[in-house]
Amino acid sequence: MSEYRRHRSGKKKIDVESHRAEILAKDDINRQLVWLDEVNGYKIRPGVYSMYGATMLNDSIINFTVYSNGATSITLLLYKRGDKNAFAEIPFPESYKIGKVYSMIVFGLDIENLEYNYRVDGPWEPEKGLLFDKKNTLLDPFAKAVSGQRIWGEKSYGEDEYRARVVRNYFEWNVTRNPEIPMCDSIIYEMHVRGFTKDKSSGVTHGGTFEGIKEKADYLKKLGITAVELMPIFEFDETRDMREHNGRTLLDYWGYNTIAFFAPNTSYACEAEHNNEGLELKQMINALKANGIEVILDVVFNHTAEGNEHGPFISFKGFDNNIYYLLTPHGEYYNFSGCGNTMNCNHPMVQEFIVQCLRYWVEEYRVDGFRFDLASILGRDQDGAPMDRPPLLQRIAYDPILGDVKLIAEAWDAGGVYQVGNFPSWKRWAEWNGKYRDDIRSYLKGDIWAAPEAVKRITGSMDMYGGSYLGYESSVNFITCHDGFTLYDLYSYNSKHNEENGWNNTDGANDNRSWNCGAEGDTDDPGILDLRFRMMRNAITVLMCSRGTPMLYAGDEFGNTQFGNNNAYCQDNEISWLDWSLIEKNRDYYDYYRNIIQFRRKHPCIRKDLEPAKCGLPFISVHTENPDNGNITKDSRVICIRYAGYYDKKGHDDIVYIAINAYWEDIQIMLPGAPAGSYWTLCADTGDDEGKYYNNRPKPLAFRNKTLKARSVSVFTVAYGAEYG
């Protein structure tokens, strides 16, 4: 039984509602507060009900707010840092509950030495999905920092126990506004925070951290990308399902099992940030923005780390299991995520939670966009059926705080829904274009019968993104990403090699559309190596010359390998870490990669429709080896695409011609005539026998005919007067 007594004098001296309004006012946040009640020796008063989580009002006064639809009572547990047992338990008085929200301000706390979690009581009726159990200690769903996760690969507390910490927020942003780069002008670079710089070859001081990325800001700027897309940085427990295999410790390295949606991963900070968690992440974001680079977060709202009936009670199961998760009529978990549970995203309470989370990361961390993992789950109703107009997706699309951020959907899930080209968009959502990946992979490896589909993908997938979509603003084009082969491995392995994952090579995708160029894996054969790098140049050239937003996978620019592993989710080692020494080893390829990125940035006619060309050419036209033939069939061995438009900054038409020979023999092509007063120049040729793959100062072509080497790509531009390229 808790000790509860009323502070009568406090009640006489202060009006509760007027003082609550004062708390909300920025200038009054540190004003001396007066306690009204005392519970178990701690002075308390009703809190700010709209301020979810734990919020510091001053150094010793904290506002705690949490909600539950089905709970009968909630108790706050307070711990000294690192202690096993709570030093205080403070039940929320019934009078401190408004609706389903519990809120109280606690006085006399030392936030420097404080951790907290909750006990939630209520009915235990598993067949109805009600799993309230006051014996469980639960993490605050709105926790801004999670303790015990600081050291990568180690856990300070019990297997299923997590505690939160109170966070100060004193960071001052040097960058006053986001870059707000249009999707069509963006070049996204997907990376894993730890794997990007963990290897010693990265040359940074703080490898594997936010600080390590900050140290590489200049590298990223020179590479030419406009945005980094960070694989999950919300707090996750990498020790989940930790195991040993072939002498390696396997962890939940990727982090697609979220524990706390409002908290950054503390092990990605190079120093302990007690009560200042997120500081290094903000400094990293600030540095990237100063270099004109946006930050996009890969977010996982389709499931949580709590798993199915056999999984742990971390947070949501104990607060409102039947609301946060999609359940069968018998209280079991639907598993459309492939990870044991599925979040009930379109329930109003879960909608509110997700939108508040997104707003928090935009307001507090100034992120520029989100990529939503298995986003089709966000469109399922409470019975698991796909909805035509999912309220959550619509709400995110029209939310004022999220009005300028990029919204990118992985438009499928593990339950069989595939919505690429058909994801509910409200003209706000873009998509990872999985069909682009598949069709371009097929065509480039020599499946010439895929030419008609390849043309559609290169020219913006308008067969998919017409109508209510935004065309080339909707399609995020990619050939490789974290989920699958690296670009080097795509042309080094016919089959996946995931043996090191410990599942007898049964995990990972079997449909890779890859080609080893004549030898499986490592080889010293110079002919095979030459072909592999030519195929890689082909891939990046086609990607950079396609309508839509290109997305690159970190390390592809210098030929990083995962040794044939196409599902390296558990590999915290050299399989997943980038080997930066490959920049020098593959210098010609790396230089070409950078140059072709810059080429895209110099020629906006590739990225979008400009003003109509003065010469009268259409924005996009398609050709075979004969410029007068625009009929691409399954027998076509060559694809040629011309982009044209008037570029007002240059004062003349911008015209680019890309010719792709995916066939295994040389083919002669003829370029179309250049407009009056101009001439064709060759800017890139992936099949150049002399290794001059890119010309920074291209010379005029003496003839309109050109031999395309077997399995090669050439790129031409029209030049005027003394200006080239």
XYZ file of C-alpha atoms in Angstrom:
725
model
C 0.000 0.000 0.000
C 1.494 3.316 -1.009
C 1.730 6.228 1.366
C -0.364 9.103 0.030
C -0.951 12.458 1.731
C -2.209 15.806 0.491
C -0.147 18.989 0.745
C -2.990 21.307 1.806
C -1.009 24.525 1.870
C 0.086 23.990 -1.738
C -3.494 23.637 -2.831
C -4.393 26.946 -1.239
C -1.494 28.836 -2.726
C -1.754 27.866 -6.373
C -4.332 27.198 -9.053
C -3.473 23.888 -10.766
C -4.726 24.709 -14.272
C -3.224 28.179 -14.473
C 0.132 26.882 -13.303
C 0.018 24.060 -15.877
C -0.373 26.759 -18.553
C 2.681 28.489 -17.119
C 4.695 25.273 -17.452
C 3.886 25.151 -21.137
C 5.168 28.672 -21.655
C 8.828 28.650 -22.640
C 9.792 31.587 -20.435
C 8.219 29.965 -17.369
C 9.562 26.421 -17.742
C 12.047 26.844 -14.887
C 9.700 28.744 -12.606
C 9.543 27.407 -9.061
C 6.759 24.806 -8.880
C 4.804 23.911 -5.764
C 4.084 20.295 -4.922
C 0.518 19.308 -4.043
C 0.736 15.693 -2.879
C 3.220 13.252 -1.409
C 3.407 9.560 -2.327
C 5.891 7.146 -0.720
C 8.001 10.065 0.421
C 8.092 11.878 -2.934
C 6.499 15.243 -3.551
C 4.365 15.320 -6.680
C 1.727 17.314 -8.518
C -0.396 16.750 -11.677
C 1.724 17.034 -14.775
C 1.472 18.361 -18.322
C -0.752 15.824 -20.061
C 0.313 16.693 -23.609
C 4.028 16.319 -22.832
C 4.600 12.586 -23.350
C 7.607 10.786 -21.966
C 9.887 12.153 -19.263
C 10.644 15.869 -19.554
C 13.026 17.835 -17.383
C 11.410 21.042 -16.089
C 14.536 21.915 -14.144
C 17.473 19.943 -12.751
C 15.412 18.274 -10.023
C 11.831 18.406 -11.321
C 10.608 15.988 -13.995
C 7.273 15.621 -15.779
C 6.261 12.001 -16.469
C 3.379 11.387 -18.891
C 2.247 8.078 -20.354
C -1.028 6.567 -21.521
C -2.812 3.239 -21.693
C -6.305 2.455 -22.899
C -6.853 -0.693 -20.816
C -4.707 -0.257 -17.708
C -6.285 -0.031 -14.268
C -3.185 1.570 -12.724
C 0.369 2.594 -13.614
C 3.348 2.839 -11.282
C 6.543 4.786 -11.946
C 9.746 2.966 -10.924
C 12.905 4.988 -10.236
C 16.435 3.576 -10.178
C 19.868 4.896 -9.483
C 22.052 4.453 -12.514
C 23.120 0.827 -12.855
C 21.330 -0.449 -9.754
C 19.393 -3.668 -10.050
C 16.453 -2.654 -7.877
C 14.287 0.450 -7.880
C 14.829 2.900 -5.042
C 11.295 4.258 -5.380
C 7.885 3.210 -6.689
C 5.348 5.974 -7.209
C 1.828 4.995 -8.313
C 0.033 7.637 -10.354
C -2.856 8.816 -8.177
C -6.234 8.176 -9.792
C -6.870 11.921 -9.749
C -3.767 12.391 -11.944
C -5.440 10.588 -14.825
C -7.347 12.452 -17.529
C -8.996 10.168 -20.036
C -6.429 7.462 -20.656
C -3.430 9.692 -19.905
C -1.472 9.551 -16.646
C 0.729 12.534 -15.825
C 2.618 13.738 -12.771
C 5.501 15.985 -11.884
C 7.988 14.527 -9.403
C 10.179 16.798 -7.264
C 13.620 16.261 -5.792
C 15.147 13.938 -8.410
C 18.757 13.848 -9.548
C 18.571 13.312 -13.311
C 22.320 12.673 -13.513
C 21.854 9.456 -11.572
C 18.319 8.515 -12.601
C 16.760 5.747 -14.686
C 13.094 4.805 -14.833
C 10.482 2.432 -16.186
C 6.887 1.449 -15.403
C 4.640 -1.275 -14.036
C 1.211 -1.435 -15.645
C -1.676 -3.329 -14.076
C -4.890 -4.460 -15.721
C -6.736 -7.556 -16.967
C -4.885 -10.672 -18.100
C -7.056 -12.165 -20.849
C -4.751 -13.463 -23.617
C -7.654 -14.678 -25.743
C -8.740 -11.020 -25.980
C -5.195 -9.766 -26.446
C -5.033 -8.263 -22.952
C -1.642 -8.977 -21.386
C -1.442 -6.628 -18.407
C 0.865 -7.937 -15.699
C 2.163 -5.721 -12.902
C 5.170 -8.005 -12.435
C 6.616 -6.783 -15.766
C 8.817 -3.706 -15.835
C 8.121 -1.806 -19.040
C 10.076 0.747 -21.034
C 8.379 4.083 -21.600
C 7.081 4.055 -25.218
C 8.165 7.716 -25.398
C 11.633 7.164 -23.915
C 14.118 9.682 -25.342
C 17.100 7.550 -24.281
C 17.553 3.928 -23.207
C 20.131 3.038 -20.572
C 22.191 -0.121 -20.558
C 22.763 -0.025 -24.339
C 25.855 2.171 -24.399
C 28.514 -0.429 -25.286
C 27.958 -2.216 -28.592
C 27.499 -5.946 -28.133
C 26.983 -5.738 -24.376
C 23.906 -5.332 -22.206
C 23.957 -3.990 -18.676
C 20.678 -5.328 -17.327
C 18.551 -8.441 -17.554
C 17.713 -10.027 -20.879
C 14.319 -8.384 -21.280
C 14.664 -5.331 -19.021
C 15.082 -1.855 -20.426
C 15.116 1.471 -18.650
C 14.856 5.032 -19.839
C 16.783 8.154 -18.981
C 15.805 11.832 -18.923
C 17.409 13.896 -21.699
C 18.381 17.547 -21.741
C 17.868 19.409 -24.992
C 20.194 22.394 -25.217
C 21.564 21.922 -28.741
C 21.814 25.031 -30.909
C 21.524 24.450 -34.666
C 23.980 26.349 -36.832
C 22.013 25.541 -39.976
C 18.804 27.526 -39.844
C 16.894 25.643 -42.539
C 16.960 22.321 -44.332
C 18.400 22.072 -47.850
C 14.972 20.990 -49.223
C 16.393 19.435 -52.379
C 13.671 18.268 -54.808
C 13.407 14.506 -55.209
C 14.328 14.647 -58.891
C 17.549 16.507 -58.051
C 18.439 14.216 -55.150
C 21.050 11.469 -55.115
C 20.560 9.233 -52.073
C 23.377 7.256 -50.444
C 22.224 4.388 -48.210
C 24.586 3.490 -45.370
C 24.875 1.627 -42.083
C 26.198 3.945 -39.368
C 28.552 1.375 -37.829
C 29.636 -0.383 -40.994
C 30.448 2.834 -42.847
C 33.574 3.639 -40.825
C 34.146 0.727 -38.429
C 36.985 -0.793 -40.447
C 40.393 0.713 -39.673
C 40.812 1.466 -43.359
C 38.265 4.276 -42.986
C 40.988 6.396 -41.413
C 38.620 8.163 -39.009
C 39.262 8.704 -35.321
C 35.903 7.388 -34.123
C 35.043 4.462 -36.339
C 31.542 3.049 -36.374
C 29.851 6.124 -34.876
C 27.909 9.246 -35.788
C 31.172 11.100 -35.318
C 32.794 8.820 -37.896
C 30.206 9.904 -40.472
C 30.794 13.519 -39.509
C 34.504 13.000 -40.211
C 33.555 11.759 -43.684
C 31.294 14.724 -44.511
C 33.820 16.177 -46.948
C 34.179 12.791 -48.664
C 30.421 12.555 -49.126
C 30.247 16.086 -50.501
C 33.000 15.385 -53.038
C 31.334 12.128 -54.036
C 28.400 14.242 -55.174
C 25.516 12.705 -53.260
C 22.804 15.001 -51.846
C 21.364 12.840 -49.058
C 22.392 10.021 -46.769
C 19.798 7.403 -45.877
C 20.746 5.920 -42.521
C 19.757 2.347 -41.793
C 17.916 2.141 -38.436
C 19.254 4.447 -35.740
C 16.326 4.176 -33.322
C 17.495 2.289 -30.240
C 17.671 -1.434 -30.891
C 19.303 -4.257 -28.967
C 22.004 -5.785 -31.136
C 22.431 -8.602 -28.591
C 18.944 -9.872 -29.436
C 19.359 -13.468 -30.661
C 23.136 -13.215 -30.228
C 24.857 -16.475 -31.188
C 28.178 -17.963 -32.220
C 28.917 -19.471 -35.634
C 32.268 -20.459 -37.111
C 34.118 -18.463 -34.486
C 32.126 -15.279 -35.119
C 29.668 -13.582 -32.777
C 26.512 -12.872 -34.778
C 24.375 -9.913 -33.720
C 21.269 -8.059 -34.828
C 23.607 -5.807 -36.794
C 21.149 -4.078 -39.121
C 18.823 -3.039 -36.296
C 15.399 -3.604 -37.845
C 13.932 -4.539 -34.432
C 13.110 -1.292 -32.678
C 13.022 -1.024 -28.887
C 12.493 2.720 -28.478
C 11.171 4.852 -31.325
C 12.084 8.239 -29.833
C 15.618 7.312 -28.742
C 18.829 7.291 -30.813
C 21.073 4.245 -30.629
C 23.483 5.136 -27.821
C 26.175 2.722 -29.034
C 26.531 4.853 -32.176
C 27.918 7.705 -30.048
C 31.676 7.735 -29.560
C 31.397 8.991 -25.970
C 28.891 8.465 -23.170
C 26.155 11.076 -23.390
C 24.381 10.628 -20.062
C 21.325 12.901 -20.118
C 22.521 14.377 -23.427
C 21.742 11.412 -25.658
C 21.442 12.426 -29.300
C 24.032 15.218 -29.101
C 26.535 13.564 -31.452
C 23.755 12.631 -33.854
C 22.652 16.267 -33.972
C 26.244 17.392 -34.509
C 26.564 14.915 -37.383
C 23.308 16.097 -38.972
C 24.412 19.702 -38.543
C 27.730 19.002 -40.267
C 26.099 17.188 -43.171
C 23.597 19.993 -43.706
C 26.458 22.500 -43.701
C 27.805 20.507 -46.662
C 24.442 20.542 -48.434
C 23.629 16.930 -47.570
C 20.220 15.910 -46.292
C 19.572 13.151 -43.757
C 16.879 10.510 -44.317
C 16.083 7.934 -41.631
C 15.121 4.335 -42.342
C 12.244 3.803 -39.903
C 10.535 0.564 -38.851
C 6.924 1.017 -37.805
C 5.722 -2.303 -39.191
C 6.784 -4.338 -36.123
C 8.719 -4.117 -32.857
C 11.350 -6.191 -31.075
C 8.713 -7.832 -28.856
C 8.116 -10.681 -31.313
C 5.182 -13.096 -31.075
C 3.595 -15.025 -28.176
C 7.036 -16.267 -27.171
C 8.713 -12.872 -27.330
C 9.618 -10.557 -24.442
C 7.523 -7.888 -22.745
C 9.488 -4.732 -23.481
C 6.898 -1.988 -23.753
C 3.854 -2.160 -26.042
C 2.666 -5.623 -25.004
C 2.325 -4.466 -21.426
C 0.795 -1.068 -22.154
C -1.887 -2.034 -24.692
C -1.108 -5.259 -26.530
C -4.544 -5.438 -28.184
C -4.177 -1.919 -29.593
C -0.560 -1.755 -30.735
C -0.567 -5.115 -32.565
C -2.700 -6.806 -35.206
C -4.236 -9.841 -33.519
C -6.314 -12.774 -34.671
C -9.781 -13.274 -33.117
C -8.077 -15.568 -30.589
C -5.457 -13.040 -29.530
C -2.542 -14.432 -31.566
C -0.207 -12.223 -33.604
C -0.560 -11.655 -37.316
C 2.911 -11.774 -38.851
C 2.883 -9.699 -42.026
C 6.348 -8.416 -41.130
C 8.090 -11.779 -40.985
C 9.394 -10.775 -37.549
C 6.719 -12.202 -35.267
C 4.296 -9.314 -34.875
C 2.666 -6.544 -36.918
C 1.870 -3.081 -35.627
C -1.773 -2.020 -35.801
C -0.807 1.163 -37.606
C -4.267 2.460 -38.477
C -5.709 2.309 -34.979
C -6.158 5.962 -33.916
C -3.862 5.591 -30.890
C -1.106 3.972 -32.935
C -1.531 6.580 -35.655
C -1.043 9.256 -33.030
C 2.070 7.532 -31.697
C 3.670 7.212 -35.142
C 2.912 10.778 -36.197
C 4.240 12.145 -32.900
C 7.396 10.113 -33.400
C 7.967 11.439 -36.912
C 7.332 14.981 -35.773
C 9.806 14.553 -32.934
C 12.626 13.553 -35.281
C 11.863 16.457 -37.593
C 11.567 19.014 -34.793
C 14.397 17.853 -32.530
C 16.829 16.352 -35.051
C 15.904 18.317 -38.206
C 15.837 15.189 -40.363
C 14.847 15.704 -43.995
C 12.914 12.540 -44.703
C 11.996 8.982 -43.856
C 12.204 5.681 -45.663
C 9.490 3.383 -44.273
C 10.482 -0.271 -44.008
C 7.782 -2.683 -45.286
C 5.499 0.303 -45.710
C 2.585 -1.712 -47.088
C 1.890 -2.762 -43.489
C 1.141 0.883 -42.731
C -1.826 0.516 -45.051
C -3.425 -2.574 -43.469
C -6.607 -2.334 -41.408
C -7.179 -3.919 -37.992
C -7.990 -7.247 -39.638
C -4.810 -7.125 -41.697
C -6.508 -6.343 -45.024
C -4.971 -3.669 -47.321
C -6.941 -0.417 -47.348
C -7.660 1.821 -50.345
C -7.098 5.062 -48.431
C -5.183 4.229 -45.251
C -5.769 7.023 -42.719
C -2.227 6.848 -41.357
C -0.613 7.352 -44.766
C -2.989 10.193 -45.540
C -2.354 11.801 -42.172
C 1.412 11.658 -42.653
C 1.062 13.068 -46.176
C -0.868 16.115 -44.954
C 0.716 16.680 -41.552
C 1.963 20.305 -41.382
C 5.198 19.546 -39.510
C 6.013 16.819 -42.041
C 4.950 18.972 -44.965
C 8.395 19.338 -46.561
C 10.093 16.079 -45.592
C 10.676 13.272 -48.059
C 8.407 10.249 -47.618
C 9.737 7.064 -49.224
C 7.894 3.765 -49.031
C 9.256 0.277 -49.327
C 5.987 -0.603 -51.033
C 5.681 -4.254 -50.068
C 5.611 -6.458 -46.984
C 6.286 -10.054 -45.932
C 2.577 -10.890 -46.048
C 2.397 -10.854 -49.844
C 1.258 -7.289 -50.531
C 3.291 -5.695 -53.363
C 2.305 -2.104 -54.174
C 5.180 -0.789 -56.294
C 3.514 1.680 -58.645
C 0.305 1.510 -56.649
C 1.158 2.744 -53.165
C -1.387 5.256 -51.760
C 0.490 8.501 -52.315
C -1.621 11.681 -52.103
C 1.124 13.067 -54.373
C 3.520 12.998 -51.403
C 4.874 9.477 -51.179
C 7.731 8.191 -53.312
C 8.634 4.507 -53.576
C 11.648 2.269 -53.679
C 11.172 1.080 -57.257
C 11.834 -2.644 -56.947
C 10.785 -3.138 -60.569
C 13.570 -0.796 -61.667
C 16.091 -2.931 -59.806
C 14.785 -6.185 -61.267
C 14.337 -5.034 -64.868
C 17.660 -3.208 -65.105
C 19.548 -6.093 -63.515
C 17.987 -8.508 -65.997
C 18.712 -6.372 -69.034
C 22.285 -5.425 -68.144
C 23.379 -9.002 -67.537
C 22.341 -9.908 -71.060
C 18.640 -10.726 -70.933
C 18.057 -8.578 -74.028
C 14.408 -9.663 -74.182
C 13.954 -7.398 -71.150
C 14.739 -4.326 -73.290
C 11.133 -3.008 -73.505
C 10.810 -3.090 -69.714
C 14.257 -1.562 -69.264
C 13.278 1.393 -71.448
C 10.254 2.051 -69.248
C 12.371 2.021 -66.107
C 15.119 4.267 -67.501
C 12.644 6.857 -68.750
C 10.904 7.230 -65.395
C 8.548 4.242 -65.089
C 5.651 6.365 -66.262
C 3.677 3.180 -66.876
C 3.613 2.981 -63.073
C 3.857 6.589 -61.927
C 1.465 8.427 -64.212
C -1.924 9.709 -63.141
C -2.085 10.702 -59.484
C 1.630 10.125 -58.960
C 4.359 12.699 -59.502
C 6.220 10.842 -62.226
C 9.967 11.044 -61.751
C 9.383 12.534 -58.282
C 7.852 9.198 -57.228
C 10.408 6.623 -58.341
C 13.493 5.962 -56.223
C 15.670 3.989 -58.632
C 18.246 1.574 -57.301
C 20.201 -1.450 -58.457
C 21.667 -2.391 -55.076
C 20.786 -1.675 -51.444
C 21.512 -3.164 -48.025
C 19.112 -6.006 -48.764
C 20.981 -8.025 -51.391
C 24.300 -8.086 -53.224
C 26.699 -5.169 -53.388
C 27.358 -3.950 -56.922
C 30.689 -5.788 -57.031
C 29.075 -9.008 -55.851
C 26.260 -8.616 -58.380
C 28.833 -9.308 -61.087
C 30.986 -11.735 -59.081
C 28.480 -14.360 -57.936
C 25.778 -16.348 -59.674
C 24.334 -17.460 -56.337
C 24.156 -16.157 -52.777
C 26.769 -17.348 -50.281
C 25.230 -16.817 -46.854
C 26.832 -19.783 -45.123
C 28.388 -17.508 -42.480
C 24.879 -16.573 -41.294
C 24.456 -20.062 -39.841
C 21.279 -21.101 -41.666
C 22.870 -23.450 -44.215
C 22.496 -20.789 -46.909
C 18.690 -20.958 -46.734
C 18.220 -17.272 -45.836
C 18.317 -14.361 -48.254
C 16.781 -13.915 -51.693
C 17.313 -16.502 -54.416
C 16.191 -14.204 -57.252
C 19.262 -11.990 -57.613
C 19.547 -11.639 -61.417
C 23.308 -11.593 -60.965
C 26.163 -12.878 -63.150
C 29.667 -13.836 -62.089
C 31.235 -12.933 -65.466
C 32.857 -16.352 -65.756
C 34.094 -17.306 -62.280
C 32.324 -17.592 -58.942
C 33.824 -15.186 -56.402
C 37.480 -14.227 -56.195
C 39.620 -14.588 -59.297
C 42.936 -13.361 -60.656
C 41.794 -13.638 -64.266
C 42.347 -10.128 -65.736
C 39.718 -10.658 -68.424
C 37.038 -11.533 -65.909
C 38.013 -8.675 -63.609
C 37.940 -6.235 -66.532
C 34.464 -7.445 -67.476
C 33.209 -7.142 -63.898
C 34.265 -3.535 -63.599
C 32.824 -2.751 -67.018
C 29.501 -4.212 -65.886
C 29.678 -2.092 -62.738
C 30.376 1.027 -64.817
C 27.409 0.110 -67.003
C 25.155 -0.135 -63.980
C 26.083 3.195 -62.412
C 25.939 4.930 -65.795
C 22.433 3.682 -66.521
C 21.331 4.588 -63.000
C 22.704 8.119 -63.316
C 21.062 8.542 -66.724
C 17.598 7.399 -65.605
C 14.605 9.550 -64.734
C 13.770 9.274 -61.040
C 15.785 9.635 -57.862
C 18.920 7.437 -57.881
C 19.863 5.624 -54.692
C 23.378 4.263 -54.197
C 24.607 1.717 -51.688
C 27.593 2.786 -49.589
C 30.844 1.244 -50.778
C 29.649 0.511 -54.304
C 31.649 3.530 -55.445
C 34.906 1.682 -54.798
C 33.856 -1.923 -55.334
C 33.154 -3.054 -51.778
C 32.289 -6.730 -51.392
C 30.283 -8.790 -48.921
C 31.900 -11.946 -50.311
C 28.649 -13.130 -51.850
C 26.500 -12.638 -48.739
C 23.199 -11.088 -49.828
C 21.641 -10.999 -46.339
C 24.364 -9.712 -44.037
C 21.910 -8.675 -41.301
C 23.906 -10.407 -38.553
C 27.468 -9.766 -39.711
C 29.252 -7.192 -37.566
C 32.639 -7.814 -39.147
C 34.576 -7.450 -42.400
C 31.661 -8.956 -44.331
C 29.611 -5.805 -43.691
C 32.227 -3.173 -42.885
C 33.406 -1.039 -45.791
C 36.989 -1.633 -46.918
C 38.213 1.866 -47.741
C 41.543 0.602 -49.079
C 39.627 -0.354 -52.226
C 39.512 3.301 -53.266
C 43.175 3.158 -54.222
C 43.027 -0.401 -55.497
C 40.112 0.484 -57.785
C 41.001 4.134 -58.395
C 39.947 4.231 -62.069
C 36.552 2.815 -61.226
C 36.108 5.132 -58.224
C 36.996 8.184 -60.325
C 34.532 7.119 -63.011
C 31.798 6.652 -60.413
C 32.319 10.169 -59.072
C 32.464 11.671 -62.561
C 29.228 10.080 -63.738
C 27.477 11.424 -60.616
C 28.736 14.898 -61.478
C 27.619 14.393 -65.076
C 24.055 13.827 -63.887
C 24.199 16.936 -61.746
C 25.429 19.041 -64.701
C 22.651 17.909 -67.031
C 19.165 18.624 -65.655
C 17.496 17.357 -68.838
C 18.127 13.839 -67.477
C 16.466 14.585 -64.147
C 13.354 16.508 -65.186
C 11.445 18.224 -67.957
C 12.970 21.648 -68.590
C 11.513 24.310 -70.835
C 10.858 22.885 -74.334
C 14.049 22.644 -76.368
C 14.578 25.547 -78.774
C 15.545 23.038 -81.454
C 12.147 21.372 -81.197
C 13.243 17.995 -79.822
C 10.909 16.215 -77.381
C 11.836 15.898 -73.710
C 12.504 12.156 -74.126
C 12.821 9.968 -77.216
C 13.775 6.313 -77.601
C 15.871 4.783 -80.405
C 17.593 1.599 -81.501
C 21.033 1.559 -83.165
C 19.204 3.357 -85.977
C 18.126 6.801 -84.736
C 15.087 6.742 -87.017
C 13.774 3.556 -85.386
C 12.102 4.021 -82.026
C 10.572 0.566 -81.771
C 12.201 -1.322 -78.897
C 11.248 -4.994 -78.955
C 12.339 -8.156 -77.181
C 14.814 -8.673 -80.018
C 16.426 -5.233 -79.627
C 20.099 -5.484 -78.770
C 20.667 -1.783 -78.235
C 18.696 0.833 -76.315
C 19.303 4.513 -77.025
C 17.570 7.312 -75.140
C 17.752 11.042 -75.824
C 16.884 13.728 -73.287
C 16.401 17.340 -74.398
C 15.237 20.664 -72.990
C 16.152 24.323 -72.791
C 18.515 25.033 -69.881
C 18.093 28.700 -69.028
C 21.196 28.851 -66.811
C 23.349 27.855 -69.779
C 21.356 29.778 -72.332
C 21.020 26.840 -74.731
C 19.445 23.426 -75.111
C 20.677 20.627 -72.869
C 20.771 17.371 -74.857
C 22.065 13.981 -73.653
C 22.130 10.693 -75.583
C 22.783 7.376 -73.827
C 23.444 4.220 -75.854
C 23.361 0.826 -74.097
C 24.667 -2.380 -75.639
C 23.797 -5.264 -73.292
C 24.670 -7.758 -76.033
C 27.839 -9.859 -75.955
C 29.115 -8.609 -79.343
C 30.133 -5.191 -80.656
C 27.371 -3.260 -82.410
C 27.605 -0.265 -84.743
C 25.189 2.604 -83.999
C 24.373 5.883 -85.690
C 23.700 9.015 -83.658
C 20.855 11.314 -84.693
C 21.807 14.580 -86.302
C 22.873 17.349 -83.920
C 20.806 20.550 -83.947
C 22.065 23.395 -86.101
C 25.084 25.144 -84.602
C 25.987 22.225 -82.338
C 27.876 18.949 -82.461
C 28.023 15.642 -80.601
C 30.710 14.912 -78.022
C 31.480 11.609 -76.300
C 31.491 12.041 -72.520
C 31.560 8.463 -71.224
C 32.417 5.096 -72.729
C 32.499 2.138 -70.347
C 34.050 -0.078 -73.031
C 37.028 2.116 -73.918
C 39.978 -0.216 -74.479
C 42.415 2.487 -73.362
C 40.703 2.955 -70.029
C 39.634 6.551 -70.715
C 36.131 5.888 -69.555
C 35.132 9.476 -68.858
C 36.141 12.691 -70.658
C 36.037 15.822 -68.547
C 36.724 17.872 -71.689
C 35.161 15.811 -74.476
C 36.176 16.494 -78.084
C 33.803 16.823 -81.026
C 32.979 13.565 -82.794
C 34.247 13.391 -86.341
C 31.453 11.022 -87.386
C 27.945 10.207 -86.270
C 28.606 6.491 -86.246
C 30.068 4.776 -83.175
C 30.997 1.198 -82.366
C 29.538 0.153 -79.037
C 31.778 -2.460 -77.511
C 30.167 -5.655 -76.258
C 28.409 -5.076 -72.935
C 29.118 -1.353 -72.784
C 27.418 2.007 -72.420
C 28.281 5.298 -74.097
C 26.978 8.738 -73.201
C 26.997 11.727 -75.560
C 26.083 15.378 -75.218
C 25.518 18.182 -77.671
C 28.013 21.036 -77.348
C 27.855 24.605 -78.581
C 30.883 26.654 -79.536
C 33.738 26.194 -77.063
C 31.612 24.628 -74.318
C 31.886 20.886 -73.860
C 30.039 18.238 -71.850
